[in-house]
């Protein structure tokens, strides 16, 4: 395929006129997350029902097996819900203007993991009618599941709407698009951009892209941007650690 010609967009460079939008359906992802979390709680209730003898389903299956299966299914849905929720947050993040809402948005996966396993752990530790083996194995499985669920639920790289607006919504960032496309791109070599039959790639600011009807940022480009930013942060952290160690060694000498 011949290399496409890059031309500048007409008019002045402008910042985003509206809230920066990333390609994707954040609302659909959040609905999916809640469905998964509700199913996780259902399996938690089933586990408690089996342990308390109030649920007599699967009579041919041992108590230990039923407990472990329900806890594993609980964990699967907790993790799935958290992954969907975090993905939605990076498409449509919360604003830092409301500190409580921002904190809840970025820690909801951890909260749901706690709700899905802590009641089981408390029940296992306080119920005197369960045999020691069931209590020990159940507690270990539930604690491990809580740790895994909390790890997947925690967002190590949270983003706010203000941060997104500052990084991607200012007039200095270069975007790329084609006349027939519906998205703007952060990289001129994006696979979706170059799949177009258009011979020219237009470049300009996010404001110019909005005026051209390309105000939504390609999710593939956003993922690449996040990876590169994380790599830069890691490199900067390693450099700082190395510098600190060198200074400490020189001071000791």
GROMACS .gro file of C-alpha atoms in nm:
model
  253
    1UNK     CA    1   0.000   0.000   0.000
    2UNK     CA    2   0.135   0.343  -0.097
    3UNK     CA    3   0.224   0.580   0.183
    4UNK     CA    4  -0.051   0.829   0.245
    5UNK     CA    5   0.007   1.202   0.215
    6UNK     CA    6  -0.040   1.402   0.537
    7UNK     CA    7  -0.196   1.748   0.495
    8UNK     CA    8  -0.282   2.015   0.752
    9UNK     CA    9  -0.643   2.088   0.837
   10UNK     CA   10  -0.780   2.425   0.732
   11UNK     CA   11  -0.834   2.695   0.993
   12UNK     CA   12  -0.683   2.770   1.333
   13UNK     CA   13  -0.586   2.508   1.589
   14UNK     CA   14  -0.842   2.487   1.870
   15UNK     CA   15  -0.883   2.302   2.198
   16UNK     CA   16  -1.175   2.064   2.246
   17UNK     CA   17  -1.505   2.248   2.254
   18UNK     CA   18  -1.673   1.967   2.446
   19UNK     CA   19  -1.577   1.686   2.684
   20UNK     CA   20  -1.313   1.462   2.528
   21UNK     CA   21  -1.471   1.138   2.408
   22UNK     CA   22  -1.299   0.803   2.361
   23UNK     CA   23  -1.445   0.548   2.120
   24UNK     CA   24  -1.655   0.293   2.307
   25UNK     CA   25  -1.979   0.247   2.500
   26UNK     CA   26  -1.905   0.330   2.865
   27UNK     CA   27  -2.270   0.293   2.967
   28UNK     CA   28  -2.292  -0.056   2.818
   29UNK     CA   29  -1.971  -0.160   2.991
   30UNK     CA   30  -2.098  -0.032   3.326
   31UNK     CA   31  -2.427  -0.219   3.285
   32UNK     CA   32  -2.227  -0.533   3.206
   33UNK     CA   33  -2.013  -0.476   3.517
   34UNK     CA   34  -2.320  -0.449   3.742
   35UNK     CA   35  -2.471  -0.763   3.591
   36UNK     CA   36  -2.149  -0.953   3.668
   37UNK     CA   37  -2.135  -0.816   4.023
   38UNK     CA   38  -2.498  -0.908   4.089
   39UNK     CA   39  -2.425  -1.263   3.972
   40UNK     CA   40  -2.120  -1.268   4.202
   41UNK     CA   41  -2.339  -1.178   4.500
   42UNK     CA   42  -2.588  -1.448   4.395
   43UNK     CA   43  -2.311  -1.710   4.410
   44UNK     CA   44  -2.198  -1.571   4.746
   45UNK     CA   45  -2.552  -1.616   4.881
   46UNK     CA   46  -2.559  -1.968   4.738
   47UNK     CA   47  -2.231  -2.046   4.915
   48UNK     CA   48  -2.370  -1.920   5.245
   49UNK     CA   49  -2.687  -2.120   5.184
   50UNK     CA   50  -2.491  -2.441   5.130
   51UNK     CA   51  -2.274  -2.378   5.437
   52UNK     CA   52  -2.575  -2.304   5.656
   53UNK     CA   53  -2.769  -2.605   5.531
   54UNK     CA   54  -3.054  -2.383   5.410
   55UNK     CA   55  -2.993  -2.461   5.043
   56UNK     CA   56  -3.029  -2.828   4.956
   57UNK     CA   57  -2.949  -2.817   4.584
   58UNK     CA   58  -2.708  -3.071   4.428
   59UNK     CA   59  -2.765  -3.322   4.708
   60UNK     CA   60  -2.518  -3.566   4.554
   61UNK     CA   61  -2.232  -3.317   4.574
   62UNK     CA   62  -2.013  -3.279   4.882
   63UNK     CA   63  -2.036  -2.963   5.089
   64UNK     CA   64  -1.667  -2.884   5.027
   65UNK     CA   65  -1.712  -2.908   4.650
   66UNK     CA   66  -2.021  -2.687   4.649
   67UNK     CA   67  -1.844  -2.428   4.862
   68UNK     CA   68  -1.534  -2.413   4.640
   69UNK     CA   69  -1.734  -2.408   4.314
   70UNK     CA   70  -1.956  -2.120   4.429
   71UNK     CA   71  -1.655  -1.922   4.556
   72UNK     CA   72  -1.471  -1.970   4.226
   73UNK     CA   73  -1.777  -1.862   4.027
   74UNK     CA   74  -1.813  -1.567   4.265
   75UNK     CA   75  -1.452  -1.468   4.191
   76UNK     CA   76  -1.492  -1.503   3.813
   77UNK     CA   77  -1.787  -1.264   3.805
   78UNK     CA   78  -1.620  -1.019   4.046
   79UNK     CA   79  -1.313  -1.001   3.820
   80UNK     CA   80  -1.519  -0.973   3.499
   81UNK     CA   81  -1.722  -0.692   3.651
   82UNK     CA   82  -1.410  -0.506   3.765
   83UNK     CA   83  -1.243  -0.532   3.424
   84UNK     CA   84  -1.553  -0.396   3.251
   85UNK     CA   85  -1.587  -0.116   3.506
   86UNK     CA   86  -1.222  -0.007   3.472
   87UNK     CA   87  -1.251  -0.010   3.094
   88UNK     CA   88  -1.558   0.214   3.117
   89UNK     CA   89  -1.371   0.453   3.350
   90UNK     CA   90  -1.097   0.500   3.092
   91UNK     CA   91  -1.354   0.576   2.821
   92UNK     CA   92  -1.564   0.812   3.030
   93UNK     CA   93  -1.382   0.894   3.356
   94UNK     CA   94  -1.533   1.068   3.656
   95UNK     CA   95  -1.452   1.428   3.743
   96UNK     CA   96  -1.223   1.514   4.032
   97UNK     CA   97  -1.460   1.798   4.121
   98UNK     CA   98  -1.660   1.550   4.330
   99UNK     CA   99  -1.393   1.376   4.540
  100UNK     CA  100  -1.632   1.115   4.682
  101UNK     CA  101  -1.772   1.015   4.342
  102UNK     CA  102  -1.423   1.007   4.191
  103UNK     CA  103  -1.296   0.780   4.470
  104UNK     CA  104  -1.597   0.547   4.440
  105UNK     CA  105  -1.563   0.526   4.061
  106UNK     CA  106  -1.200   0.419   4.086
  107UNK     CA  107  -1.236   0.184   4.383
  108UNK     CA  108  -1.573   0.023   4.317
  109UNK     CA  109  -1.412  -0.301   4.202
  110UNK     CA  110  -1.231  -0.335   4.536
  111UNK     CA  111  -1.551  -0.256   4.726
  112UNK     CA  112  -1.745  -0.521   4.534
  113UNK     CA  113  -1.470  -0.777   4.599
  114UNK     CA  114  -1.503  -0.707   4.972
  115UNK     CA  115  -1.882  -0.741   4.957
  116UNK     CA  116  -1.850  -1.066   4.765
  117UNK     CA  117  -1.611  -1.245   5.006
  118UNK     CA  118  -1.586  -1.083   5.350
  119UNK     CA  119  -1.934  -1.204   5.463
  120UNK     CA  120  -1.830  -1.561   5.371
  121UNK     CA  121  -1.502  -1.527   5.561
  122UNK     CA  122  -1.681  -1.394   5.870
  123UNK     CA  123  -1.938  -1.676   5.852
  124UNK     CA  124  -1.669  -1.941   5.823
  125UNK     CA  125  -1.471  -1.801   6.115
  126UNK     CA  126  -1.768  -1.758   6.349
  127UNK     CA  127  -1.987  -2.061   6.270
  128UNK     CA  128  -1.930  -2.331   6.532
  129UNK     CA  129  -2.135  -2.595   6.352
  130UNK     CA  130  -1.894  -2.637   6.060
  131UNK     CA  131  -1.618  -2.895   6.075
  132UNK     CA  132  -1.258  -2.774   6.103
  133UNK     CA  133  -1.156  -2.886   5.753
  134UNK     CA  134  -1.443  -2.700   5.586
  135UNK     CA  135  -1.369  -2.385   5.786
  136UNK     CA  136  -0.997  -2.397   5.714
  137UNK     CA  137  -1.020  -2.471   5.340
  138UNK     CA  138  -1.314  -2.234   5.293
  139UNK     CA  139  -1.140  -1.948   5.472
  140UNK     CA  140  -0.820  -1.995   5.270
  141UNK     CA  141  -1.009  -2.006   4.939
  142UNK     CA  142  -1.221  -1.702   5.029
  143UNK     CA  143  -0.921  -1.496   5.145
  144UNK     CA  144  -0.725  -1.580   4.829
  145UNK     CA  145  -1.032  -1.496   4.619
  146UNK     CA  146  -1.068  -1.165   4.805
  147UNK     CA  147  -0.703  -1.080   4.737
  148UNK     CA  148  -0.733  -1.167   4.366
  149UNK     CA  149  -1.065  -0.983   4.332
  150UNK     CA  150  -0.925  -0.676   4.508
  151UNK     CA  151  -0.614  -0.679   4.289
  152UNK     CA  152  -0.819  -0.687   3.969
  153UNK     CA  153  -1.062  -0.431   4.110
  154UNK     CA  154  -0.796  -0.174   4.195
  155UNK     CA  155  -0.709   0.073   3.919
  156UNK     CA  156  -0.334   0.133   3.934
  157UNK     CA  157  -0.363   0.406   3.670
  158UNK     CA  158  -0.685   0.599   3.740
  159UNK     CA  159  -0.775   0.885   3.511
  160UNK     CA  160  -1.001   1.185   3.570
  161UNK     CA  161  -1.200   1.384   3.316
  162UNK     CA  162  -0.983   1.686   3.395
  163UNK     CA  163  -0.664   1.488   3.331
  164UNK     CA  164  -0.803   1.351   3.005
  165UNK     CA  165  -0.910   1.699   2.898
  166UNK     CA  166  -0.568   1.843   2.978
  167UNK     CA  167  -0.371   1.569   2.806
  168UNK     CA  168  -0.584   1.512   2.497
  169UNK     CA  169  -0.815   1.811   2.472
  170UNK     CA  170  -0.568   2.096   2.428
  171UNK     CA  171  -0.481   2.258   2.098
  172UNK     CA  172  -0.117   2.142   2.102
  173UNK     CA  173  -0.192   1.771   2.054
  174UNK     CA  174  -0.178   1.651   1.692
  175UNK     CA  175  -0.463   1.435   1.568
  176UNK     CA  176  -0.507   1.253   1.240
  177UNK     CA  177  -0.817   1.162   1.039
  178UNK     CA  178  -0.943   1.103   0.687
  179UNK     CA  179  -1.233   1.268   0.510
  180UNK     CA  180  -1.455   0.958   0.517
  181UNK     CA  181  -1.367   0.840   0.868
  182UNK     CA  182  -1.569   0.887   1.185
  183UNK     CA  183  -1.285   0.892   1.442
  184UNK     CA  184  -0.970   1.093   1.501
  185UNK     CA  185  -0.641   0.921   1.580
  186UNK     CA  186  -0.338   0.998   1.796
  187UNK     CA  187  -0.101   0.819   1.559
  188UNK     CA  188  -0.071   0.859   1.182
  189UNK     CA  189   0.031   0.493   1.152
  190UNK     CA  190  -0.281   0.359   1.331
  191UNK     CA  191  -0.398   0.042   1.157
  192UNK     CA  192  -0.756   0.167   1.134
  193UNK     CA  193  -0.652   0.498   0.982
  194UNK     CA  194  -0.430   0.338   0.721
  195UNK     CA  195  -0.697   0.082   0.631
  196UNK     CA  196  -0.889   0.368   0.470
  197UNK     CA  197  -0.891   0.399   0.090
  198UNK     CA  198  -0.837   0.774   0.122
  199UNK     CA  199  -0.501   0.891  -0.014
  200UNK     CA  200  -0.469   1.184   0.227
  201UNK     CA  201  -0.450   1.194   0.605
  202UNK     CA  202  -0.553   1.524   0.759
  203UNK     CA  203  -0.377   1.650   1.072
  204UNK     CA  204  -0.485   1.916   1.317
  205UNK     CA  205  -0.600   1.983   1.672
  206UNK     CA  206  -0.891   1.817   1.854
  207UNK     CA  207  -1.101   2.128   1.793
  208UNK     CA  208  -1.042   2.105   1.419
  209UNK     CA  209  -1.120   1.734   1.432
  210UNK     CA  210  -1.451   1.813   1.607
  211UNK     CA  211  -1.539   2.066   1.337
  212UNK     CA  212  -1.472   1.795   1.079
  213UNK     CA  213  -1.709   1.558   1.262
  214UNK     CA  214  -1.428   1.340   1.404
  215UNK     CA  215  -1.452   1.435   1.772
  216UNK     CA  216  -1.429   1.078   1.908
  217UNK     CA  217  -1.079   0.943   1.973
  218UNK     CA  218  -0.989   0.595   1.840
  219UNK     CA  219  -0.975   0.342   2.127
  220UNK     CA  220  -0.681   0.158   1.969
  221UNK     CA  221  -0.477   0.479   1.970
  222UNK     CA  222  -0.583   0.551   2.331
  223UNK     CA  223  -0.464   0.205   2.443
  224UNK     CA  224  -0.130   0.261   2.270
  225UNK     CA  225  -0.104   0.604   2.431
  226UNK     CA  226  -0.170   0.457   2.777
  227UNK     CA  227   0.093   0.186   2.724
  228UNK     CA  228   0.354   0.437   2.612
  229UNK     CA  229   0.274   0.671   2.902
  230UNK     CA  230   0.303   0.382   3.151
  231UNK     CA  231   0.638   0.281   2.998
  232UNK     CA  232   0.765   0.639   3.026
  233UNK     CA  233   0.657   0.656   3.390
  234UNK     CA  234   0.833   0.327   3.465
  235UNK     CA  235   1.149   0.447   3.291
  236UNK     CA  236   1.142   0.775   3.486
  237UNK     CA  237   1.090   0.587   3.814
  238UNK     CA  238   1.381   0.352   3.738
  239UNK     CA  239   1.604   0.648   3.650
  240UNK     CA  240   1.509   0.824   3.974
  241UNK     CA  241   1.583   0.509   4.177
  242UNK     CA  242   1.918   0.466   4.003
  243UNK     CA  243   2.010   0.831   4.064
  244UNK     CA  244   1.910   0.804   4.431
  245UNK     CA  245   2.126   0.493   4.474
  246UNK     CA  246   2.426   0.663   4.309
  247UNK     CA  247   2.390   0.969   4.531
  248UNK     CA  248   2.366   0.746   4.839
  249UNK     CA  249   2.682   0.556   4.738
  250UNK     CA  250   2.875   0.878   4.677
  251UNK     CA  251   2.761   1.016   5.014
  252UNK     CA  252   2.883   0.701   5.193
  253UNK     CA  253   3.222   0.732   5.025
   0.00000   0.00000   0.00000
